[in-house]
Amino acid sequence: MESGIGSRRTLGSRVGAGYGAWDAKWEGCRVEGEERDLGSGMRRRIWDEDGEHQELPALIPAVPQTYIGNVVISVNPYTSLPIYTPEKVEEYRNCSFFAVKPHIYAIADDAYRSLRDRDRDQCILITGESGAGKTEASKLVMSYVAAVSSKGEEVNKVKEQLLQSNPVLEAFGNAKTVRNDNSSRFGKYMDIEFDFKGEPLGGVISNYLLEKSRIVRHVKGERNFHIFYQLLAGASPQLLQQLKLRQDCGHYGYLNREGSNLPGMDDAANFHAMQDAMRVIGFSPAEVTELLQVTAVVLKLGNVQLSSSFQASGMEACSITEPRELREICELIGLEPGTLERALCSRTVKARDETVLTTLTVPQGYYGRDALAKNIYSRLFNWLVNRINASIQVKSDKQRKVMGVLDIYGFEIFQDNSFEQFIINYCNEKLQQIFILMTLKEEQEEYVREGIQWTPVEFFDNSIICNLIENSTTGILAMLDEECLRPGVVNEDTFLTKLNQLLATHKHYESKETQNARRVTDASLPPRCFRIHHYAGKVTYNVTGFIEKNNDLLFRDLSQAMWAARHALLRSLFPEGDPQKVSLKLPPTAGSQFKSSVAMLMRNLYSKNPNYIRCIKPNDAKSAMVFTPELVLAQVRYLGLLENVRVRRAGYAFRQPYGPFLQRYKMLNARTWPRWHGGDRQGTEVLLAGLAFPAEELAFGHTKIFIRSPRTLFDLERRRQERVAQLATLIQKMFRGWRCRTQYQLMRKSQILISAWFRGHRQKNRYKQMKRSVLILQAYARGWKARRTYRKYFRSNASTCLANFIYRRLVQRYLVGLAKNLPPLSVTDRTWPPAPYRFLSDANQELKNIFYHWKCKKYRDQLPAARRAQLQARLCASELFKDKKTLYPKSLQQPFRGEYLGLKQNPKYQKLHAVAKDKLVMADTVRKVNRANGKTVPRLLLLTTEHLVLADPKAAQPKTVLSLSDIRGVSVTRFSDGFLALHLKEVSTVGAKGDFLLVSDHLIELVTRLHQTLEATTGQALPLHITDRFSTRFPKGDVSITVVESPKAGINGPVCKKKGSNKMEVLVH
Ligand SMILES: Nc1ncnc2c1ncn2[C@@H]1O[C@H](COP(=O)(O)OP(=O)(O)O)[C@@H](O)[C@H]1O
Ligand SMILES: [Mg+2]
């Protein structure tokens, strides 16, 4: 690029002792970081005025950032560096600005904290020429702020929307230029708005002058806006078909009919990223489709071809060569093809109340077409920005703080510079002016104003250039507007002539004509051009196109045609096309529009605390690790960095009015804390005197305190932080103490209350108890006294008498009641009324028993003798056998008949009858077991009161007569059989015969009667054994009998089996 700093005044040469952070660093524009000397050949003298030499260290830094004061100088590394990681974000978060290495994050952090903690709106001005890294820096600032501000679902959504506005705006507003593959072709200023806690709430984006001429024309090696390439590369076949596009870039006139693969840029991926970003921001799918449709229309307009035809009148006219593209456009936007064709090929002219339709020539037709494409695109871009703003704007009306980030196109000098470059460079002049004003002029003026001793540092003030361009009467823009509005022949030549006349002697203006007048021969300045000596270099502008671009006119027929389209978005872009709203007033020119928006921007920036990032481009080849000293030197010079360094070095790092300063640091001195009662200045002096800083570090102005080195400021800040921590601890301590004390007092009060109540309660209880006891004692005592006094009057034993009387009365009532209420006489009824009083319960029980016995006796007495005997026999049987022998329950059904033989009736038994006489107890048939073989033989058995007789049934003759006293005992089995063993006493008369084994069908009755009879005669009970194993004495010796339960025994009674000589087995069932 061409370099040179026009009529710059010599900078003052006073180089004071370097201060603070700068001492150890390069005294000019130090490019810091891990420095690597590339050899002396790379060092260049950049400063040789007034005999002072300073060197620009041609160093390629690892961290290509440094500071001048708090201005960050950032050199584009053209390669990705590991210094933008989340760890770095943490490192810089809440850092102390000068205590860490220079970094964009540091300034972002400083600005963010000032905004949050000091409540000052901030702006971050990022300047530098095209390709110097402004846009990247602005993105770094935004991402840093997003990373350090708090997290929450709503906040994250806002942050995401703010960040995602970048890919969308870059797709539509960036393009490849020769200087930068991703050059922003519009200026962007973004206000990020925060709440009082520093949480982002939303933002507003302002855009400035999109370079719309790029839509229809771009030089070789550059590209149109990214979106066209992204759309063609990234859209699906269906989308392309829907938009009636072909994937091939070479098909489109506006893309210069050439393919476009940029190394390191993936258009398709970027397209998808852009679509995702739109979704995040909140674009509806319908909006995205409409947006892409309008984009496609712009692209397709470039392919509408016109050709000349001749009308009947012989006039040349233009017509559409190939109507297909036009038809497709009309299908996309919902318009009658005829309407668009008419609007493209002809024009309605109003002449004295008459409207005439004139045909256009082919160049006019192409002009109209291109103007339409440019207008559609630039309006679409404005719509896009507004749409994004609608999503990210702050919805609540909380109080906000603002951080503005300005990323505007850099200074541009091309081979051929036109209206756009003129406007862009004008904007850069304005920004430079702010920079100068804020960092150089204002600072120096402030020292003088404050009465600080100061040797002025001279610098180049570019107000003269700004004035040359924007002055409202003699400025170039004003003259251009005048030419545009002036009736009569208007072209660029008349405009240039006018400039030459008015600015002939201006130091920053040059043209062929003014050079001629000064007799300068300069072949580099062609005719139809003028040259401005900008702060950043001389730029030669070609006036061709200035008037047309400034007018920015679109034939009304075209805007009306667009308004007539059914496509809602496109239609909304052309409100002036509404025939109802035809206005004859000319719209403001592009130049004046830009001027006023720049003026507004400047006002906005002035109202905020500025932070600067000045970007430097290290080489023209966009390559990493290449450092072109001349190029950098030129930038360092025109950016005014050297003057900046000088002012910073000679001046003070920090200043603040006494009031806020005292307020902020008063806690550092016991005399000023917590309240200072004197003036602010005195307070500050007292405060600083206590801190013992070297005298040269401080200067006391009229209204402000000045601190020379950042180190001192850090020291102050550090002490303040420590003190604040101490104070916070103190407050915490006091608060905790107070809380504990109040808590304790509350507890104590409660405890006293509780114990008072408790004691009261206890005393009351005790008192009641005592009172009760006293009353009892009193009652006893009084009773005793009364009884003693009255005893003589009482009849003795009256109480016993009364008690007996009552007792008797009760007994009497009980007995009478009982007599009236006796239970039934049935013996089975054992009911008895309960005793009415406890003292009667024993008597009652006794009476119950007596009554029961009496009842039984009465029952028994009325029984006939036979029945009574029978019952006695039954009772006896039950005593003998119940629960002992299984036969017993069966016997209950059988009545005890006693006489089963019919001795009286049967004459055959007369003899036996005689034997029994009146003493017969029982007569029955039994079976006698043969003791030798176990077989049985029937026998008649007679039991009399004296004898037991066994007789042969046939002869009816007694065979064996046993005296009852001979019977030793009887053994029976446990089972339901009729087997019994009759044991005889050895000494008896018949004892020699041995024991008898009998089987009786009435065993229970037989044994019972035997027992009864024996008891009645001998007074002794019959020894009865109910057992499974017993031994019998037989004449031939003792035999042991074992009873075995077996089904083999059958129903006819037990089967006896002899087992050997002294064993017998009885099978029963
Ligand atoms: N900090 C950086 N780290 C790595 N590359 C960078 C950095 N800044 C800029 N670049 C490179 O330089 C190019 C131009 O940067 P950009 O910010 O678009 O310039 P400007 O906006 O100033 O015209 C980027 O596309 C990128 O390749
Ligand atoms: Mg940019």
PDB file of C-alpha atoms in Angstrom, residues 296-491:
ATOM      1  CA  ALA A 296     -31.733 -16.397  -5.432  1.00  0.00           C
ATOM      2  CA  VAL A 297     -33.632 -13.645  -7.253  1.00  0.00           C
ATOM      3  CA  VAL A 298     -30.610 -11.343  -6.968  1.00  0.00           C
ATOM      4  CA  LEU A 299     -28.342 -14.037  -8.354  1.00  0.00           C
ATOM      5  CA  LYS A 300     -30.710 -14.818 -11.192  1.00  0.00           C
ATOM      6  CA  LEU A 301     -31.165 -11.156 -12.094  1.00  0.00           C
ATOM      7  CA  GLY A 302     -27.552 -11.168 -13.184  1.00  0.00           C
ATOM      8  CA  ASN A 303     -28.429 -13.730 -15.795  1.00  0.00           C
ATOM      9  CA  VAL A 304     -31.254 -11.689 -17.334  1.00  0.00           C
ATOM     10  CA  GLN A 305     -29.831 -10.798 -20.700  1.00  0.00           C
ATOM     11  CA  LEU A 306     -30.943  -7.840 -22.761  1.00  0.00           C
ATOM     12  CA  SER A 307     -30.486  -7.247 -26.428  1.00  0.00           C
ATOM     13  CA  SER A 308     -31.269  -4.348 -28.674  1.00  0.00           C
ATOM     14  CA  SER A 309     -34.163  -4.282 -30.973  1.00  0.00           C
ATOM     15  CA  PHE A 310     -35.567  -1.529 -33.073  1.00  0.00           C
ATOM     16  CA  GLN A 311     -38.993  -0.141 -32.636  1.00  0.00           C
ATOM     17  CA  ALA A 312     -41.304   0.824 -35.458  1.00  0.00           C
ATOM     18  CA  SER A 313     -40.255   4.413 -34.916  1.00  0.00           C
ATOM     19  CA  GLY A 314     -36.716   3.387 -35.651  1.00  0.00           C
ATOM     20  CA  MET A 315     -35.708   4.091 -32.050  1.00  0.00           C
ATOM     21  CA  GLU A 316     -33.426   1.598 -30.388  1.00  0.00           C
ATOM     22  CA  ALA A 317     -35.053  -0.320 -27.614  1.00  0.00           C
ATOM     23  CA  CYS A 318     -34.065  -3.237 -25.460  1.00  0.00           C
ATOM     24  CA  SER A 319     -35.767  -6.523 -24.878  1.00  0.00           C
ATOM     25  CA  ILE A 320     -35.213  -9.675 -22.871  1.00  0.00           C
ATOM     26  CA  THR A 321     -33.122 -12.116 -24.842  1.00  0.00           C
ATOM     27  CA  GLU A 322     -33.928 -15.322 -23.084  1.00  0.00           C
ATOM     28  CA  PRO A 323     -37.151 -15.095 -21.154  1.00  0.00           C
ATOM     29  CA  ARG A 324     -36.641 -18.274 -19.080  1.00  0.00           C
ATOM     30  CA  GLU A 325     -34.594 -16.684 -16.308  1.00  0.00           C
ATOM     31  CA  LEU A 326     -37.078 -13.812 -16.087  1.00  0.00           C
ATOM     32  CA  ARG A 327     -39.992 -16.231 -15.930  1.00  0.00           C
ATOM     33  CA  GLU A 328     -38.343 -18.191 -13.137  1.00  0.00           C
ATOM     34  CA  ILE A 329     -37.649 -15.011 -11.162  1.00  0.00           C
ATOM     35  CA  CYS A 330     -41.278 -14.045 -11.552  1.00  0.00           C
ATOM     36  CA  GLU A 331     -42.404 -17.493 -10.405  1.00  0.00           C
ATOM     37  CA  LEU A 332     -40.209 -17.145  -7.335  1.00  0.00           C
ATOM     38  CA  ILE A 333     -41.571 -13.753  -6.368  1.00  0.00           C
ATOM     39  CA  GLY A 334     -45.130 -14.210  -7.614  1.00  0.00           C
ATOM     40  CA  LEU A 335     -45.172 -11.578 -10.305  1.00  0.00           C
ATOM     41  CA  GLU A 336     -46.479 -11.339 -13.819  1.00  0.00           C
ATOM     42  CA  PRO A 337     -43.418 -11.762 -16.128  1.00  0.00           C
ATOM     43  CA  GLY A 338     -44.783  -9.010 -18.352  1.00  0.00           C
ATOM     44  CA  THR A 339     -44.692  -6.496 -15.496  1.00  0.00           C
ATOM     45  CA  LEU A 340     -41.037  -7.148 -14.721  1.00  0.00           C
ATOM     46  CA  GLU A 341     -40.100  -7.163 -18.395  1.00  0.00           C
ATOM     47  CA  ARG A 342     -41.781  -3.806 -18.883  1.00  0.00           C
ATOM     48  CA  ALA A 343     -40.067  -2.389 -15.814  1.00  0.00           C
ATOM     49  CA  LEU A 344     -36.676  -3.655 -16.994  1.00  0.00           C
ATOM     50  CA  CYS A 345     -36.966  -2.493 -20.589  1.00  0.00           C
ATOM     51  CA  SER A 346     -38.837   0.760 -20.348  1.00  0.00           C
ATOM     52  CA  ARG A 347     -39.340   3.698 -18.060  1.00  0.00           C
ATOM     53  CA  THR A 348     -42.231   5.977 -17.249  1.00  0.00           C
ATOM     54  CA  VAL A 349     -41.275   9.599 -17.445  1.00  0.00           C
ATOM     55  CA  LYS A 350     -43.430  12.348 -16.130  1.00  0.00           C
ATOM     56  CA  ALA A 351     -43.351  15.496 -18.154  1.00  0.00           C
ATOM     57  CA  ARG A 352     -45.754  18.268 -17.323  1.00  0.00           C
ATOM     58  CA  ASP A 353     -48.667  16.240 -16.026  1.00  0.00           C
ATOM     59  CA  GLU A 354     -48.165  13.671 -18.702  1.00  0.00           C
ATOM     60  CA  THR A 355     -46.694  10.311 -18.210  1.00  0.00           C
ATOM     61  CA  VAL A 356     -44.787   8.940 -21.135  1.00  0.00           C
ATOM     62  CA  LEU A 357     -43.445   5.459 -21.444  1.00  0.00           C
ATOM     63  CA  THR A 358     -40.037   5.592 -23.005  1.00  0.00           C
ATOM     64  CA  THR A 359     -38.061   2.589 -23.997  1.00  0.00           C
ATOM     65  CA  LEU A 360     -34.587   2.083 -22.618  1.00  0.00           C
ATOM     66  CA  THR A 361     -31.422   1.401 -24.506  1.00  0.00           C
ATOM     67  CA  VAL A 362     -29.554  -1.796 -23.711  1.00  0.00           C
ATOM     68  CA  PRO A 363     -26.987  -0.079 -21.426  1.00  0.00           C
ATOM     69  CA  GLN A 364     -29.819   1.712 -19.636  1.00  0.00           C
ATOM     70  CA  GLY A 365     -31.596  -1.596 -19.285  1.00  0.00           C
ATOM     71  CA  TYR A 366     -28.532  -3.234 -17.769  1.00  0.00           C
ATOM     72  CA  TYR A 367     -28.099  -0.240 -15.499  1.00  0.00           C
ATOM     73  CA  GLY A 368     -31.670  -0.656 -14.277  1.00  0.00           C
ATOM     74  CA  ARG A 369     -31.227  -4.382 -13.794  1.00  0.00           C
ATOM     75  CA  ASP A 370     -28.033  -3.931 -11.776  1.00  0.00           C
ATOM     76  CA  ALA A 371     -29.529  -1.145  -9.735  1.00  0.00           C
ATOM     77  CA  LEU A 372     -32.438  -3.419  -8.937  1.00  0.00           C
ATOM     78  CA  ALA A 373     -30.134  -6.268  -7.887  1.00  0.00           C
ATOM     79  CA  LYS A 374     -28.051  -3.969  -5.701  1.00  0.00           C
ATOM     80  CA  ASN A 375     -31.117  -2.413  -4.122  1.00  0.00           C
ATOM     81  CA  ILE A 376     -32.770  -5.718  -3.419  1.00  0.00           C
ATOM     82  CA  TYR A 377     -29.619  -7.062  -1.813  1.00  0.00           C
ATOM     83  CA  SER A 378     -28.769  -4.048   0.285  1.00  0.00           C
ATOM     84  CA  ARG A 379     -32.354  -3.714   1.499  1.00  0.00           C
ATOM     85  CA  LEU A 380     -32.410  -7.426   2.218  1.00  0.00           C
ATOM     86  CA  PHE A 381     -29.263  -6.964   4.284  1.00  0.00           C
ATOM     87  CA  ASN A 382     -30.889  -4.151   6.258  1.00  0.00           C
ATOM     88  CA  TRP A 383     -33.930  -6.335   6.777  1.00  0.00           C
ATOM     89  CA  LEU A 384     -31.664  -9.126   8.031  1.00  0.00           C
ATOM     90  CA  VAL A 385     -30.011  -6.830  10.562  1.00  0.00           C
ATOM     91  CA  ASN A 386     -33.398  -5.589  11.746  1.00  0.00           C
ATOM     92  CA  ARG A 387     -34.686  -9.126  11.985  1.00  0.00           C
ATOM     93  CA  ILE A 388     -31.696 -10.163  14.095  1.00  0.00           C
ATOM     94  CA  ASN A 389     -32.219  -7.076  16.241  1.00  0.00           C
ATOM     95  CA  ALA A 390     -35.828  -8.055  16.760  1.00  0.00           C
ATOM     96  CA  SER A 391     -34.617 -11.351  18.209  1.00  0.00           C
ATOM     97  CA  ILE A 392     -31.776 -10.058  20.324  1.00  0.00           C
ATOM     98  CA  GLN A 393     -33.320  -6.810  21.496  1.00  0.00           C
ATOM     99  CA  VAL A 394     -33.806  -6.441  25.216  1.00  0.00           C
ATOM    100  CA  LYS A 395     -37.362  -7.245  26.112  1.00  0.00           C
ATOM    101  CA  SER A 396     -37.446  -5.958  29.655  1.00  0.00           C
ATOM    102  CA  ASP A 397     -37.083  -2.316  30.544  1.00  0.00           C
ATOM    103  CA  LYS A 398     -34.620  -2.937  33.342  1.00  0.00           C
ATOM    104  CA  GLN A 399     -31.869  -0.439  33.709  1.00  0.00           C
ATOM    105  CA  ARG A 400     -29.103  -1.365  31.325  1.00  0.00           C
ATOM    106  CA  LYS A 401     -25.434  -0.846  30.808  1.00  0.00           C
ATOM    107  CA  VAL A 402     -23.989  -0.971  27.360  1.00  0.00           C
ATOM    108  CA  MET A 403     -20.821  -2.285  25.833  1.00  0.00           C
ATOM    109  CA  GLY A 404     -20.443  -1.275  22.215  1.00  0.00           C
ATOM    110  CA  VAL A 405     -18.132  -3.186  19.913  1.00  0.00           C
ATOM    111  CA  LEU A 406     -17.212  -1.398  16.728  1.00  0.00           C
ATOM    112  CA  ASP A 407     -15.861  -3.436  13.862  1.00  0.00           C
ATOM    113  CA  ILE A 408     -15.878  -1.233  10.873  1.00  0.00           C
ATOM    114  CA  TYR A 409     -14.173  -1.653   7.547  1.00  0.00           C
ATOM    115  CA  GLY A 410     -10.554  -0.635   7.668  1.00  0.00           C
ATOM    116  CA  PHE A 411      -8.785   1.954   5.692  1.00  0.00           C
ATOM    117  CA  GLU A 412      -8.707   0.878   2.056  1.00  0.00           C
ATOM    118  CA  ILE A 413      -6.414   1.832  -0.741  1.00  0.00           C
ATOM    119  CA  PHE A 414      -6.887  -0.035  -3.967  1.00  0.00           C
ATOM    120  CA  GLN A 415      -5.555   0.391  -7.434  1.00  0.00           C
ATOM    121  CA  ASP A 416      -8.814   1.934  -8.437  1.00  0.00           C
ATOM    122  CA  ASN A 417     -10.650   3.657  -5.643  1.00  0.00           C
ATOM    123  CA  SER A 418     -14.226   4.723  -6.017  1.00  0.00           C
ATOM    124  CA  PHE A 419     -17.068   6.182  -4.023  1.00  0.00           C
ATOM    125  CA  GLU A 420     -17.106   3.232  -1.572  1.00  0.00           C
ATOM    126  CA  GLN A 421     -13.465   3.643  -0.664  1.00  0.00           C
ATOM    127  CA  PHE A 422     -14.041   7.364  -0.275  1.00  0.00           C
ATOM    128  CA  ILE A 423     -16.833   6.715   2.208  1.00  0.00           C
ATOM    129  CA  ILE A 424     -14.938   3.963   4.032  1.00  0.00           C
ATOM    130  CA  ASN A 425     -11.851   6.089   4.375  1.00  0.00           C
ATOM    131  CA  TYR A 426     -13.955   9.015   5.568  1.00  0.00           C
ATOM    132  CA  CYS A 427     -15.313   6.796   8.311  1.00  0.00           C
ATOM    133  CA  ASN A 428     -11.784   5.752   9.265  1.00  0.00           C
ATOM    134  CA  GLU A 429     -10.786   9.395   9.440  1.00  0.00           C
ATOM    135  CA  LYS A 430     -13.585   9.979  11.899  1.00  0.00           C
ATOM    136  CA  LEU A 431     -12.506   7.060  14.029  1.00  0.00           C
ATOM    137  CA  GLN A 432      -8.945   8.246  13.966  1.00  0.00           C
ATOM    138  CA  GLN A 433     -10.247  11.615  15.052  1.00  0.00           C
ATOM    139  CA  ILE A 434     -11.903  10.071  18.060  1.00  0.00           C
ATOM    140  CA  PHE A 435      -8.717   8.237  18.858  1.00  0.00           C
ATOM    141  CA  ILE A 436      -6.633  11.362  18.572  1.00  0.00           C
ATOM    142  CA  LEU A 437      -9.130  13.339  20.519  1.00  0.00           C
ATOM    143  CA  MET A 438      -9.418  10.890  23.330  1.00  0.00           C
ATOM    144  CA  THR A 439      -5.879   9.663  23.617  1.00  0.00           C
ATOM    145  CA  LEU A 440      -3.745  12.549  22.503  1.00  0.00           C
ATOM    146  CA  LYS A 441      -5.486  15.835  22.409  1.00  0.00           C
ATOM    147  CA  GLU A 442      -7.787  15.467  25.296  1.00  0.00           C
ATOM    148  CA  GLU A 443      -5.167  13.919  27.472  1.00  0.00           C
ATOM    149  CA  GLN A 444      -2.725  16.717  26.875  1.00  0.00           C
ATOM    150  CA  GLU A 445      -5.366  19.350  27.235  1.00  0.00           C
ATOM    151  CA  GLU A 446      -6.351  17.818  30.472  1.00  0.00           C
ATOM    152  CA  TYR A 447      -2.849  18.170  31.899  1.00  0.00           C
ATOM    153  CA  VAL A 448      -2.835  21.842  31.014  1.00  0.00           C
ATOM    154  CA  ARG A 449      -6.354  22.295  32.321  1.00  0.00           C
ATOM    155  CA  GLU A 450      -5.464  20.627  35.557  1.00  0.00           C
ATOM    156  CA  GLY A 451      -2.339  22.672  35.975  1.00  0.00           C
ATOM    157  CA  ILE A 452       0.025  19.752  35.749  1.00  0.00           C
ATOM    158  CA  GLN A 453       3.438  20.630  34.496  1.00  0.00           C
ATOM    159  CA  TRP A 454       3.477  19.451  30.888  1.00  0.00           C
ATOM    160  CA  THR A 455       5.595  19.762  27.784  1.00  0.00           C
ATOM    161  CA  PRO A 456       3.267  19.340  24.810  1.00  0.00           C
ATOM    162  CA  VAL A 457       3.759  16.379  22.500  1.00  0.00           C
ATOM    163  CA  GLU A 458       2.872  17.371  19.000  1.00  0.00           C
ATOM    164  CA  PHE A 459       0.781  15.147  16.843  1.00  0.00           C
ATOM    165  CA  PHE A 460      -1.053  15.207  13.599  1.00  0.00           C
ATOM    166  CA  ASP A 461      -4.634  16.289  14.054  1.00  0.00           C
ATOM    167  CA  ASN A 462      -6.752  14.969  11.213  1.00  0.00           C
ATOM    168  CA  SER A 463      -9.700  17.326  11.793  1.00  0.00           C
ATOM    169  CA  ILE A 464      -8.623  19.180   8.703  1.00  0.00           C
ATOM    170  CA  ILE A 465      -9.203  16.085   6.566  1.00  0.00           C
ATOM    171  CA  CYS A 466     -12.523  15.332   8.219  1.00  0.00           C
ATOM    172  CA  ASN A 467     -13.529  18.883   7.566  1.00  0.00           C
ATOM    173  CA  LEU A 468     -12.414  18.595   3.925  1.00  0.00           C
ATOM    174  CA  ILE A 469     -14.861  15.750   3.466  1.00  0.00           C
ATOM    175  CA  GLU A 470     -17.785  16.561   5.693  1.00  0.00           C
ATOM    176  CA  ASN A 471     -17.971  20.322   5.954  1.00  0.00           C
ATOM    177  CA  SER A 472     -21.584  21.148   5.259  1.00  0.00           C
ATOM    178  CA  THR A 473     -20.815  23.914   2.730  1.00  0.00           C
ATOM    179  CA  THR A 474     -17.377  23.304   1.298  1.00  0.00           C
ATOM    180  CA  GLY A 475     -16.951  19.625   2.068  1.00  0.00           C
ATOM    181  CA  ILE A 476     -16.598  17.128  -0.753  1.00  0.00           C
ATOM    182  CA  LEU A 477     -19.774  15.307   0.303  1.00  0.00           C
ATOM    183  CA  ALA A 478     -21.763  18.540   0.347  1.00  0.00           C
ATOM    184  CA  MET A 479     -20.536  19.391  -3.133  1.00  0.00           C
ATOM    185  CA  LEU A 480     -21.327  15.970  -4.402  1.00  0.00           C
ATOM    186  CA  ASP A 481     -24.873  16.327  -3.077  1.00  0.00           C
ATOM    187  CA  GLU A 482     -25.145  19.699  -4.670  1.00  0.00           C
ATOM    188  CA  GLU A 483     -24.134  18.246  -8.025  1.00  0.00           C
ATOM    189  CA  CYS A 484     -26.626  15.418  -7.640  1.00  0.00           C
ATOM    190  CA  LEU A 485     -29.483  17.806  -6.924  1.00  0.00           C
ATOM    191  CA  ARG A 486     -28.545  20.502  -9.351  1.00  0.00           C
ATOM    192  CA  PRO A 487     -30.739  20.733 -12.457  1.00  0.00           C
ATOM    193  CA  GLY A 488     -29.037  20.771 -15.815  1.00  0.00           C
ATOM    194  CA  VAL A 489     -26.164  18.752 -17.120  1.00  0.00           C
ATOM    195  CA  VAL A 490     -24.685  16.838 -14.277  1.00  0.00           C
ATOM    196  CA  ASN A 491     -21.743  14.558 -14.546  1.00  0.00           C
TER     197      ASN A 491
END
